[in-house]
mmCIF file of C-alpha atoms in Angstrom:
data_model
loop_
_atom_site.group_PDB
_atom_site.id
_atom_site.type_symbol
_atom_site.label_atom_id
_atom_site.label_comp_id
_atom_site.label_asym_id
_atom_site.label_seq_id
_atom_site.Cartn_x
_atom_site.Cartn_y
_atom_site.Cartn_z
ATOM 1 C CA UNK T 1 -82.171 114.765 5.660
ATOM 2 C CA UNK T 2 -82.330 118.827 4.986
ATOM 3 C CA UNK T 3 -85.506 118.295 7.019
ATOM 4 C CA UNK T 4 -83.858 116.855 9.932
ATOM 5 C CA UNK T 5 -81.319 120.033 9.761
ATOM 6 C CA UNK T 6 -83.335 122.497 9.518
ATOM 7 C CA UNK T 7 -85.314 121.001 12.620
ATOM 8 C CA UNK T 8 -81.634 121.480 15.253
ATOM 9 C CA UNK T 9 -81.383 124.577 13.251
ATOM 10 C CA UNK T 10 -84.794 125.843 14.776
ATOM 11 C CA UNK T 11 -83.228 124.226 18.059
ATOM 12 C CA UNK T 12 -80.525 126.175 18.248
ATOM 13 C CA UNK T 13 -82.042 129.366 18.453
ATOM 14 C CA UNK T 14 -83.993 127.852 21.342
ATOM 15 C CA UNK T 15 -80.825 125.862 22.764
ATOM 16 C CA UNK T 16 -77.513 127.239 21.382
ATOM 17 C CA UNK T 17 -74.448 125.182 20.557
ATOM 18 C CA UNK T 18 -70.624 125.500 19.888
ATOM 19 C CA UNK T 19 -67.488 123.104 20.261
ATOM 20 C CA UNK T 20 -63.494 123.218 20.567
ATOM 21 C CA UNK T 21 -60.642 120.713 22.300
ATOM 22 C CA UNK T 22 -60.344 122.702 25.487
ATOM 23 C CA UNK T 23 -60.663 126.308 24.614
ATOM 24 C CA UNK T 24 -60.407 127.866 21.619
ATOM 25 C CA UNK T 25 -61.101 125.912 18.301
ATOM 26 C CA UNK T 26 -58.805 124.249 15.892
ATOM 27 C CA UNK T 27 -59.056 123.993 12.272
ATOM 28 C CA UNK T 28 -60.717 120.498 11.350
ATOM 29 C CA UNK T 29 -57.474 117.973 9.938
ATOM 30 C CA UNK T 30 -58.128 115.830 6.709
ATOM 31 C CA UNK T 31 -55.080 113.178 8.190
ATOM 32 C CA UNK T 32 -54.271 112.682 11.820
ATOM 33 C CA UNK T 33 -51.609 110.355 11.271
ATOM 34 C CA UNK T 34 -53.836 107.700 12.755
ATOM 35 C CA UNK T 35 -55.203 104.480 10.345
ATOM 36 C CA UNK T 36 -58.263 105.401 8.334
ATOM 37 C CA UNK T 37 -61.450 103.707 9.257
ATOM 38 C CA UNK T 38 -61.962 103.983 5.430
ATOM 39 C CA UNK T 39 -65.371 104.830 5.933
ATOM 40 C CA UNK T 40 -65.787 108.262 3.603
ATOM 41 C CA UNK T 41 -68.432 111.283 4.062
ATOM 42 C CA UNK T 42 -71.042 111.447 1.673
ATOM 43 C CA UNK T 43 -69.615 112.937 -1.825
ATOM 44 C CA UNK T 44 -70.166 117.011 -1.862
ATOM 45 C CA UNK T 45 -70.770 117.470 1.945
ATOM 46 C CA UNK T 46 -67.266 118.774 2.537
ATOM 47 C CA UNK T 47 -66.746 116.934 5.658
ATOM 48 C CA UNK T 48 -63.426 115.974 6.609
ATOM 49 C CA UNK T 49 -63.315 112.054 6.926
ATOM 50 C CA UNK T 50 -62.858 110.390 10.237
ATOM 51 C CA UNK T 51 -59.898 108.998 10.410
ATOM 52 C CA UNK T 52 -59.922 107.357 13.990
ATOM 53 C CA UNK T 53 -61.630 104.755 15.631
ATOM 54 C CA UNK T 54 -65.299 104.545 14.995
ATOM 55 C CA UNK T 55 -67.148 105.488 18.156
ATOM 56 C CA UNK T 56 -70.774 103.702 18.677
ATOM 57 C CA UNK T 57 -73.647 105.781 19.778
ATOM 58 C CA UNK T 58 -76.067 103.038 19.448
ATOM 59 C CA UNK T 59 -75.544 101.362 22.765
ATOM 60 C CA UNK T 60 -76.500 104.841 25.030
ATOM 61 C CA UNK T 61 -79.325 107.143 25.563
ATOM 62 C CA UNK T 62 -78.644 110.689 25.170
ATOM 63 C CA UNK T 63 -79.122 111.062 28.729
ATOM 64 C CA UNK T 64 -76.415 108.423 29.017
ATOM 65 C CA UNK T 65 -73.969 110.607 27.116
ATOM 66 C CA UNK T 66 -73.065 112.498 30.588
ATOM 67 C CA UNK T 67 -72.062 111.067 33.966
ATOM 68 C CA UNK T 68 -73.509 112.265 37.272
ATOM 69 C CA UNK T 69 -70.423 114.163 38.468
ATOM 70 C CA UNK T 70 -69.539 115.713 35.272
ATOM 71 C CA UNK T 71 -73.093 117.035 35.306
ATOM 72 C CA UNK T 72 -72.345 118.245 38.672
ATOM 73 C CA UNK T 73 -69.195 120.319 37.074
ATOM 74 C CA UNK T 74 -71.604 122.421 34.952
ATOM 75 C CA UNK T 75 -73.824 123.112 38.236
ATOM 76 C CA UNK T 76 -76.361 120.522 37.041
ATOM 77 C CA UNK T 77 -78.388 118.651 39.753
ATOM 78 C CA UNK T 78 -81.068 116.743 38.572
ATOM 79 C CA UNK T 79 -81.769 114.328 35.657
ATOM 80 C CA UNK T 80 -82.359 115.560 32.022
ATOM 81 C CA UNK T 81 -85.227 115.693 30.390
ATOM 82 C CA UNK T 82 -85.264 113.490 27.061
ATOM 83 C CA UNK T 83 -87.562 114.115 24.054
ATOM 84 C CA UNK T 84 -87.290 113.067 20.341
ATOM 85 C CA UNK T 85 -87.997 114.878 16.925
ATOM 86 C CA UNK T 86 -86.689 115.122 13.577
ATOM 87 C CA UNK T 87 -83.504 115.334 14.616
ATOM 88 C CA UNK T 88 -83.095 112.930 16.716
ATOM 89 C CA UNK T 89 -82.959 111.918 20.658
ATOM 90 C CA UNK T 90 -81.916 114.966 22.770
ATOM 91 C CA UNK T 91 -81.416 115.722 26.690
ATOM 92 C CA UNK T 92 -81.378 118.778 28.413
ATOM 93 C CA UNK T 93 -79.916 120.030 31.162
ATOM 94 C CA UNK T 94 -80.563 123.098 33.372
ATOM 95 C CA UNK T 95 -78.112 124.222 36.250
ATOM 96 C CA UNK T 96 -79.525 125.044 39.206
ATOM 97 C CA UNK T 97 -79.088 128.936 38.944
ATOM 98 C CA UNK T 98 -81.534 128.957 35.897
ATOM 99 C CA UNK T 99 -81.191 132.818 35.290
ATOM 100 C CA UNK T 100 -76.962 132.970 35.544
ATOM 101 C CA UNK T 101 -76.064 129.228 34.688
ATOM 102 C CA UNK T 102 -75.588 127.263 31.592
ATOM 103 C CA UNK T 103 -78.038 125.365 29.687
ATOM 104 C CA UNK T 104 -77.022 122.825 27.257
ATOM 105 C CA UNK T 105 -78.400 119.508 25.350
ATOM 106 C CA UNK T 106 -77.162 116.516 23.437
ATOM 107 C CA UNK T 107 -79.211 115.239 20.737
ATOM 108 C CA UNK T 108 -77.974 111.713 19.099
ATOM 109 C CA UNK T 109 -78.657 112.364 15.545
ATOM 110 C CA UNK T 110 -80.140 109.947 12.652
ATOM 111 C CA UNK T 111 -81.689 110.736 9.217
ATOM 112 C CA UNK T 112 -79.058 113.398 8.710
ATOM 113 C CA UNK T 113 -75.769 111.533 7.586
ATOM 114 C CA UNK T 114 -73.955 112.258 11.433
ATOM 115 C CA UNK T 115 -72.744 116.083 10.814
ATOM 116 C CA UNK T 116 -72.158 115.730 6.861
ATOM 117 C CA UNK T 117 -75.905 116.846 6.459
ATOM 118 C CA UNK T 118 -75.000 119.758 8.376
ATOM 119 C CA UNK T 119 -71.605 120.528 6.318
ATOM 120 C CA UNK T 120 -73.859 120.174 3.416
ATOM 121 C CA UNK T 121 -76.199 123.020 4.624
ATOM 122 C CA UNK T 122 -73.723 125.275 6.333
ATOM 123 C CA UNK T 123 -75.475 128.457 5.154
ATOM 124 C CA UNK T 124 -78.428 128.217 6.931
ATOM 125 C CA UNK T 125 -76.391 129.121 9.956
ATOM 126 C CA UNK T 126 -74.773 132.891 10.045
ATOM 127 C CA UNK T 127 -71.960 131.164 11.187
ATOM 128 C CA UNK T 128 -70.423 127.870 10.648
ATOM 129 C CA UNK T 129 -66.557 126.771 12.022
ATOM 130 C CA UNK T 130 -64.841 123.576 11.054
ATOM 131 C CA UNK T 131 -62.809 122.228 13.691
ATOM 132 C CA UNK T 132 -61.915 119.000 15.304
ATOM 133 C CA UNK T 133 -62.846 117.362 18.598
ATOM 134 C CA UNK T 134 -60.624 114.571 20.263
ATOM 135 C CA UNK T 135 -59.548 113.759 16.357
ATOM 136 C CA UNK T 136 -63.013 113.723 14.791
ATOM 137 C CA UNK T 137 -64.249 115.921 12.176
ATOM 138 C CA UNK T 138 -66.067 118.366 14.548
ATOM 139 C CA UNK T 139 -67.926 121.655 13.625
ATOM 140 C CA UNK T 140 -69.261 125.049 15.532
ATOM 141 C CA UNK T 141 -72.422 126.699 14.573
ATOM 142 C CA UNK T 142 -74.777 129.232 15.543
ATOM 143 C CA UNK T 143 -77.861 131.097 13.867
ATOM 144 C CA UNK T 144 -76.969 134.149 15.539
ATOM 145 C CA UNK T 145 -73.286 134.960 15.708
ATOM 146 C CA UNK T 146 -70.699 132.661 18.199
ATOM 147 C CA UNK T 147 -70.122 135.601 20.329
ATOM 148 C CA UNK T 148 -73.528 136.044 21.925
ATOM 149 C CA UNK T 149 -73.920 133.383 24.564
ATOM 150 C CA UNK T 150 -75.036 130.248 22.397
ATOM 151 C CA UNK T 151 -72.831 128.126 20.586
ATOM 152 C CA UNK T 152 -73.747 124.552 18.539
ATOM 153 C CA UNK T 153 -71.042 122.130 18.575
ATOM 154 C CA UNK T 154 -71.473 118.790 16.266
ATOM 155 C CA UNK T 155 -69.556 115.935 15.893
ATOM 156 C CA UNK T 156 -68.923 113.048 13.737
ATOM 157 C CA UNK T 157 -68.017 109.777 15.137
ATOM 158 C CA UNK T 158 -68.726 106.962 12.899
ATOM 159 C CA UNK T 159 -69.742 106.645 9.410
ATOM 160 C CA UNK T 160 -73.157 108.193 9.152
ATOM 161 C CA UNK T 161 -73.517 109.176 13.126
ATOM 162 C CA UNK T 162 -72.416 111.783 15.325
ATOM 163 C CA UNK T 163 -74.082 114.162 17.927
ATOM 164 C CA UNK T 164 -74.671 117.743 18.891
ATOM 165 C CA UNK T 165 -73.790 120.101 21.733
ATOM 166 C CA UNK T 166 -75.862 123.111 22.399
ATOM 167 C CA UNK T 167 -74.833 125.225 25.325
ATOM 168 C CA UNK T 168 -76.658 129.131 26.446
ATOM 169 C CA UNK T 169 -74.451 130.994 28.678
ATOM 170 C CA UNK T 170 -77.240 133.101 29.971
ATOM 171 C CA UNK T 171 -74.711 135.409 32.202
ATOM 172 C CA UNK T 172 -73.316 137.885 29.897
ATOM 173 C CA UNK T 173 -70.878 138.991 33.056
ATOM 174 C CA UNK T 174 -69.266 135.451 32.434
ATOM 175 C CA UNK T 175 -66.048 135.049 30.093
ATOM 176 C CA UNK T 176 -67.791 132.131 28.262
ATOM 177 C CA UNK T 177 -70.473 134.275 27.574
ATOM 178 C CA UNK T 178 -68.143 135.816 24.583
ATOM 179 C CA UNK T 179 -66.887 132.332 23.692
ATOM 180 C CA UNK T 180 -69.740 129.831 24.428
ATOM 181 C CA UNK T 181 -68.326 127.361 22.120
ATOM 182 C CA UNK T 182 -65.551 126.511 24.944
ATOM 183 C CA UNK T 183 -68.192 125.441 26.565
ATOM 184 C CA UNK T 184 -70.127 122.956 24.069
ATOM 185 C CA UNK T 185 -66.620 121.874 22.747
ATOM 186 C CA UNK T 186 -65.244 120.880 26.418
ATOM 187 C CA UNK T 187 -69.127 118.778 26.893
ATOM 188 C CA UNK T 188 -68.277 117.539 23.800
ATOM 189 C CA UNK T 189 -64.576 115.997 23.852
ATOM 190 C CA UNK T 190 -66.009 114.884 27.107
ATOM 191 C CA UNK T 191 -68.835 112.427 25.391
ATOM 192 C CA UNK T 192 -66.502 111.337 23.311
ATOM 193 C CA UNK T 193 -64.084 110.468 26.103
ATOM 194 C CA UNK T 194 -67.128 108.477 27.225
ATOM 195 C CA UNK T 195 -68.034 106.900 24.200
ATOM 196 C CA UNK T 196 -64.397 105.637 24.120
ATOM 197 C CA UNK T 197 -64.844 104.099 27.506
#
């Protein structure tokens, strides 16, 4: 499992990531209120539990996890390009202005408990937020700092599954550049919006 970390860790610096619910991010809740799936995180991870419906990632690609005109929202064209490692299965996505758009990937992840592997090993990022997207136990990351154009958003939908965001604002000119986390966490509450059907 640390293996499988460490691997998106080495991705990130590559890919970036970050996530929120719309903007800026809130802290991750323990209770929503909802009924709890009763499925708990591993013991020791620290990750809150999920406490709404479980969401199943087994029945889509992760170039499935986007539609064609919410691609087109973020400037993206043109199919992404899948590929597989430690990790898991990720897609990419470039916009069409390469040097001033937005990058980002999704990567499906297995061998690494969903996102409890990465609450486990928080400190191999220099920074690591807990927050919570569309009710699930959600986190921010980056190896860098989440002010510098590349943000990693993760989160956990299921007992034992979730996915990443990674987004690079490569125009520093542009707000999100400062906050590139409202980008991963809007592509993220989006997925899950789509895994919900």
């Amino acid at each position: 499992m640390r293996r499988a970390v460490l691997a998106v860790l080495s991705l990130v610096v590559v890919l970036g990531g970050c996530t929120s619910t719309g903007g800026s991010p809130s802290p991750a809740a323990t209770t929503t209120g909802g009924a709890t799936t009763g499925s708990s995180e591993p013991e020791g991870s620290g990750m809150p539990p999920i406490t709404g419906p479980e969401l199943d990632l087994s029945k889509v690609t992760a170039c499935e996890l986007l539609k064609t005109d919410q691609l087109a929202a973020h400037d993206v064209t043109k199919p992404g390009q899948s590929a597989s490692d430690a990790a898991g299965e990720t897609c990419q996505w470039r916009p069409q202005d390469r040097v001033l758009g937005t990058s980002f990937s999704a990567t499906i992840l297995k061998d690494t408990d969903g996102i409890a592997g990465y609450y486990e090993n928080r400190d191999e990022f220099a920074e690591f937020e807990e927050i919570e997207v569309a009710g699930y136990p959600a986190f921010n990351g980056s190896k860098t700092d989440l002010k510098s154009g590349s943000c990693t958003t993760g989160v956990g939908v299921a007992k034992g599954r979730g996915f990443l965001v990674q987004s690079i604002v490569n125009d520093e000119k542009r707000p999100e550049y400062k906050n590139p986390c409202s980008v991963s966490g809007a592509i993220a509450e989006t997925i899950v919006g789509n895994l919900k059907g």
